[in-house]
Tab-separated table of C-alpha atoms in Angstrom:
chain	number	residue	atom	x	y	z
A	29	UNK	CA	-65.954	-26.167	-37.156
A	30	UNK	CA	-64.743	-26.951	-33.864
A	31	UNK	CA	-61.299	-27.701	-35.767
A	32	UNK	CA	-61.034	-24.588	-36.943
A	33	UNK	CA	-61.866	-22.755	-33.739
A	34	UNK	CA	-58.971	-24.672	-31.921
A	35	UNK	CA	-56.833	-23.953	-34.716
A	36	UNK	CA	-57.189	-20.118	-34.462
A	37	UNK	CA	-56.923	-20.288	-30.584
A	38	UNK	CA	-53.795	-22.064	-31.241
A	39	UNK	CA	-52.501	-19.763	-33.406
A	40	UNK	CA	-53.545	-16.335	-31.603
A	41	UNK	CA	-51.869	-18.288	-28.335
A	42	UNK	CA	-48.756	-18.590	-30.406
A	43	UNK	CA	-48.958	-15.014	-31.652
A	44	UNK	CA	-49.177	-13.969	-28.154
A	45	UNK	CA	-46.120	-15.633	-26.921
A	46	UNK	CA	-43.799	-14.466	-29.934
A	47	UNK	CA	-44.918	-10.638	-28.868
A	48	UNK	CA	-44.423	-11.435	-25.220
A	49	UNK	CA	-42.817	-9.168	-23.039
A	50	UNK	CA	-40.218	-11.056	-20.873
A	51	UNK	CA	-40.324	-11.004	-17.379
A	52	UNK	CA	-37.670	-8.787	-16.477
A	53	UNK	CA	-38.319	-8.777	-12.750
A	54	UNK	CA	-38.214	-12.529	-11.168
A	55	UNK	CA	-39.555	-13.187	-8.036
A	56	UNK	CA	-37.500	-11.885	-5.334
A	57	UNK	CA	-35.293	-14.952	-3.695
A	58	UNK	CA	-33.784	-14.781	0.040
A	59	UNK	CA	-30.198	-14.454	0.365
A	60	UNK	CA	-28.634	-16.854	2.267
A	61	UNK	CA	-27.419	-15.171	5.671
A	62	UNK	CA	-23.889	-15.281	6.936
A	63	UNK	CA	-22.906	-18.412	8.881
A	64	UNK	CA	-21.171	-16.612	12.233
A	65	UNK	CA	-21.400	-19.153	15.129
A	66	UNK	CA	-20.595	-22.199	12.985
A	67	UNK	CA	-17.311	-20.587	11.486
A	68	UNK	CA	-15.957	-19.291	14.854
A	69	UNK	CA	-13.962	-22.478	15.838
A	70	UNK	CA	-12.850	-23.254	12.217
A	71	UNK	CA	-11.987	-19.521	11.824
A	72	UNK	CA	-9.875	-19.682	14.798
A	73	UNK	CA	-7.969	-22.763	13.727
A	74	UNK	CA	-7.439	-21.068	10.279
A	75	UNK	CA	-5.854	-18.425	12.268
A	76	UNK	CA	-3.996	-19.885	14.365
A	77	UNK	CA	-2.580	-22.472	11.190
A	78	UNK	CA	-1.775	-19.872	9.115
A	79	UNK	CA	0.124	-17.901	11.752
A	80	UNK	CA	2.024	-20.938	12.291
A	81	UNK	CA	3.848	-20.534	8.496
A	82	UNK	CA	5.573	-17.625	9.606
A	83	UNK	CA	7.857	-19.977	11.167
A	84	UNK	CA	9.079	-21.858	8.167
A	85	UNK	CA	8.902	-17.981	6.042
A	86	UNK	CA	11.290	-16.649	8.211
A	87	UNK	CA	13.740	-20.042	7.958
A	88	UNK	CA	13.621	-20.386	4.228
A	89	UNK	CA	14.657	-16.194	4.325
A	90	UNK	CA	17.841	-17.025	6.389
A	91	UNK	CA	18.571	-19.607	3.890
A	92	UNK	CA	18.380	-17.503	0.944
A	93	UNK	CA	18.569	-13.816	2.383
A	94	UNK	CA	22.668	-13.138	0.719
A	95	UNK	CA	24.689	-11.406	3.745
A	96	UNK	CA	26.426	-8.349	3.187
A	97	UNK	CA	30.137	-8.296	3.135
A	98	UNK	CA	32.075	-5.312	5.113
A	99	UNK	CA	35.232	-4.378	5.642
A	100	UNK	CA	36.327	-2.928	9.169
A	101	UNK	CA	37.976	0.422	8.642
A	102	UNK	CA	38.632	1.132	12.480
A	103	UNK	CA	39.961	0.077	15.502
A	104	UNK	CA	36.608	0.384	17.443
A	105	UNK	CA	35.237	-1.849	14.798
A	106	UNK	CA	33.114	0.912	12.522
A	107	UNK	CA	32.882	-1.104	8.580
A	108	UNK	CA	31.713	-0.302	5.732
A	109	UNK	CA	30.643	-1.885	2.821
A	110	UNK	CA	32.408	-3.524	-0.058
A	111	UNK	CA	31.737	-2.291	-3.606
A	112	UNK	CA	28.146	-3.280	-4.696
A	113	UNK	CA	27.131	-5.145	-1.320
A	114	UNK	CA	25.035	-2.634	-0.502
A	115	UNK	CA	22.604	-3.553	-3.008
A	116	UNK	CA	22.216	-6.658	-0.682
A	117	UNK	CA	19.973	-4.485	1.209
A	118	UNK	CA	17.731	-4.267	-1.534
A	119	UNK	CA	17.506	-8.456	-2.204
A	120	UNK	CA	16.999	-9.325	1.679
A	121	UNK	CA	13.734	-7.110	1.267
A	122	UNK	CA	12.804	-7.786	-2.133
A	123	UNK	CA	13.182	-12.025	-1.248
A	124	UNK	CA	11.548	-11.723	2.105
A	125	UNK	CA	8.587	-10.151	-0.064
A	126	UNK	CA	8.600	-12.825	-2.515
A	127	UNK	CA	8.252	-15.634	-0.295
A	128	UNK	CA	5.131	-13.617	2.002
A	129	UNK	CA	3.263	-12.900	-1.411
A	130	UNK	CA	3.992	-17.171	-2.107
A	131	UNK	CA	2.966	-17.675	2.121
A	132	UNK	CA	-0.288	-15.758	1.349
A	133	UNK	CA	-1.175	-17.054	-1.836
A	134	UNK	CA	-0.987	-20.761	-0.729
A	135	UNK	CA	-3.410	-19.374	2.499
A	136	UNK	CA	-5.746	-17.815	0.505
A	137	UNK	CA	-6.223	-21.019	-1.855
A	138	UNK	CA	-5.846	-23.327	0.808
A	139	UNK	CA	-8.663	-21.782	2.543
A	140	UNK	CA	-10.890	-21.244	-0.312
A	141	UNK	CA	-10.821	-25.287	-0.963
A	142	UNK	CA	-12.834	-25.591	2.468
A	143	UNK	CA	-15.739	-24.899	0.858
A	144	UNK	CA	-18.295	-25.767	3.726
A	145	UNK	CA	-16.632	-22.931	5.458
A	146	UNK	CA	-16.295	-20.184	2.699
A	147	UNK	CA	-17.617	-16.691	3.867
A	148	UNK	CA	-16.634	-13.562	5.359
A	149	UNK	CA	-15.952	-15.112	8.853
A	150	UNK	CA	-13.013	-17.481	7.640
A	151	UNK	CA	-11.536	-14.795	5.085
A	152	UNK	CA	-11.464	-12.531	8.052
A	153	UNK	CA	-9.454	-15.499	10.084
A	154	UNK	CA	-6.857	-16.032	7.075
A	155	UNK	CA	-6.027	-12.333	6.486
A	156	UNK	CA	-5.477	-12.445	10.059
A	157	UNK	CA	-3.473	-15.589	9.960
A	158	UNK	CA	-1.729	-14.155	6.696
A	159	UNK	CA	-0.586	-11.027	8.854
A	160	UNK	CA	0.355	-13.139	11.673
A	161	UNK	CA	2.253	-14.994	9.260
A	162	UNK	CA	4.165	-12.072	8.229
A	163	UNK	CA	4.626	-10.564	11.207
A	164	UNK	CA	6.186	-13.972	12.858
A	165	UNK	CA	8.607	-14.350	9.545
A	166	UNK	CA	10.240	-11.267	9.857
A	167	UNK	CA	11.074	-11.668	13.645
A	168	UNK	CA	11.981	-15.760	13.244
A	169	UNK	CA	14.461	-14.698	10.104
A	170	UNK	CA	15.896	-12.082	11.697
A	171	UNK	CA	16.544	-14.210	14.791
A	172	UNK	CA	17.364	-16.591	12.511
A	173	UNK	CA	20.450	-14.561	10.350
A	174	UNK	CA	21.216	-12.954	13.622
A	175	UNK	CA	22.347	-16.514	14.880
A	176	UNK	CA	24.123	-17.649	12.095
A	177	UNK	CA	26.141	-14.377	11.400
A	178	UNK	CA	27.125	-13.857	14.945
A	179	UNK	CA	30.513	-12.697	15.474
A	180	UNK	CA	32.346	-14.006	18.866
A	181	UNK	CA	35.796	-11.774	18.636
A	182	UNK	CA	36.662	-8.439	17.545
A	183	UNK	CA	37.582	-8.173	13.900
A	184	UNK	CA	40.725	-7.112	12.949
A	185	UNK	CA	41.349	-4.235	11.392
A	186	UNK	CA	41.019	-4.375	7.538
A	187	UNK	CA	38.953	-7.624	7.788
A	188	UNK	CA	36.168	-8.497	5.871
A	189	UNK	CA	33.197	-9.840	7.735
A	190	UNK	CA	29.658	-11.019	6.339
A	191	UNK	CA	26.633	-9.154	7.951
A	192	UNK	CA	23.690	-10.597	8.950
A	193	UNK	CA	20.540	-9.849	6.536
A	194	UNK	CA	18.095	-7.162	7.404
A	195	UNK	CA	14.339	-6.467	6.779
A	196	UNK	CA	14.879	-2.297	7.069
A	197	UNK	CA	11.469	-1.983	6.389
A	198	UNK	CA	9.141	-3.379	8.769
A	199	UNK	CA	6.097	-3.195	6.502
A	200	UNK	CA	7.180	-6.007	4.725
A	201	UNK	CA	4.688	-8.285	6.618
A	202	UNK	CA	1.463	-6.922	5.017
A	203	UNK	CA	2.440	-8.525	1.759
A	204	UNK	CA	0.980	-11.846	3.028
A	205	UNK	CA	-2.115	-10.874	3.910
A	206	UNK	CA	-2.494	-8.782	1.017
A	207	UNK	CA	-1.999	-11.632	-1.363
A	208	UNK	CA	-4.390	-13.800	0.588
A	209	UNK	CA	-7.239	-11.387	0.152
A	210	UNK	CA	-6.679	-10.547	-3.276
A	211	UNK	CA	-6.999	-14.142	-4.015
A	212	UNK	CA	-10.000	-15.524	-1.580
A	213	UNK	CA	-11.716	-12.277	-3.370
A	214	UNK	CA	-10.954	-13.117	-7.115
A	215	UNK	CA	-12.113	-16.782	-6.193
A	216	UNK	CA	-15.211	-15.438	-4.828
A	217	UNK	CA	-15.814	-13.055	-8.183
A	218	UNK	CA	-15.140	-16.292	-10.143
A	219	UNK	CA	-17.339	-18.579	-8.153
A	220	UNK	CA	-20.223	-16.455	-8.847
A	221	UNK	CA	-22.206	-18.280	-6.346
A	222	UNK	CA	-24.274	-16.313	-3.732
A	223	UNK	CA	-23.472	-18.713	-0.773
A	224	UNK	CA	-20.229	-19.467	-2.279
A	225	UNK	CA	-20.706	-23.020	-3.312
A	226	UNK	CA	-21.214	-23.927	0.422
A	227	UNK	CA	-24.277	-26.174	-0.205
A	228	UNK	CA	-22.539	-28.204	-2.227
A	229	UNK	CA	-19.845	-28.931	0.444
């Protein structure tokens, strides 16, 4: 008898959890806060680092940045371009942009692998340092191809002379720090993580 009475609780128990409804609503967890004061110096030397690559942006430009040949037409020294050099305009941009997009993607993953300091504070610091980055390319290449193209004597007339490269748009330097957000935030999507994975720093 008392066989049979566990066997029916068991099986009313088991009835009841097949028709269960599941708990949609968990208990409510805390979020972990943002981490200010403990990212401050690290966010600063992220800065600062990153800045610091606009240096070597702006020398590999004046290495690859193609000058523009011109041919002097006066004898005050006006030129003008040869055939099809003024496309060159077009390149020295169009490179200068390629290698800030490659300056702020290595930032933005370079940053992301310090994972005891991921947050808003140090993605802050390397758009920043991204910007800075750009900023400090465009005026080191220019100095840069200024240097190197520099002409000591008047040209003669009918001469053809290489021109230094040119950034004619000065907006150029916001495709590093673009990049470098677009690429701490995708890592963040992926991670998933509420804290970011910092505990497990």
């Amino acid at each position: 008898m008392v066989d049979s009475a566990g066997k029916a609780a068991h099986r009313s128990s088991a009835v009841a959890d097949a028709w269960s409804v599941p708990n949609l609503f968990p208990p409510h967890r805390a979020r972990p806060k943002v981490v200010v004061k403990a990212d401050l110096l690290p966010a600063v030397s992220v800065l600062s680092t990153a800045g610091l690559l606009g240096i070597p942006l702006g020398w590999l430009w004046s290495l690859m940045a193609p000058a523009q040949r011109e041919r002097v037409v006066t004898a005050d020294g006006q030129r003008v371009p040869l055939e099809l050099e003024s496309w060159h305009r077009f390149d020295d941009l169009a490179i200068y942009g390629f290698l800030a997009l490659a300056t702020g993607l290595l930032i933005g993953v370079i940053v992301w692998l310090m994972r005891e300091r991921r947050g808003p504070v140090v993605f802050v610091a390397a758009a920043a340092g991204a910007a800075l980055a750009g900023w400090l390319g465009t005026q080191i290449g220019v100095a840069f191809v200024n240097s190197k193209y520099a002409i000591d004597t008047a040209p003669a007339l009918g001469a053809v002379i290489s021109a230094a490269p040119q950034l004619e748009s000065g907006w150029i330097w916001v495709a590093a720090p673009l990049m470098t957000s677009l690429v701490y935030a995708l890592l963040a999507a992926w991670n998933g993580r509420e804290d970011l994975g910092r505990r497990l720093g």
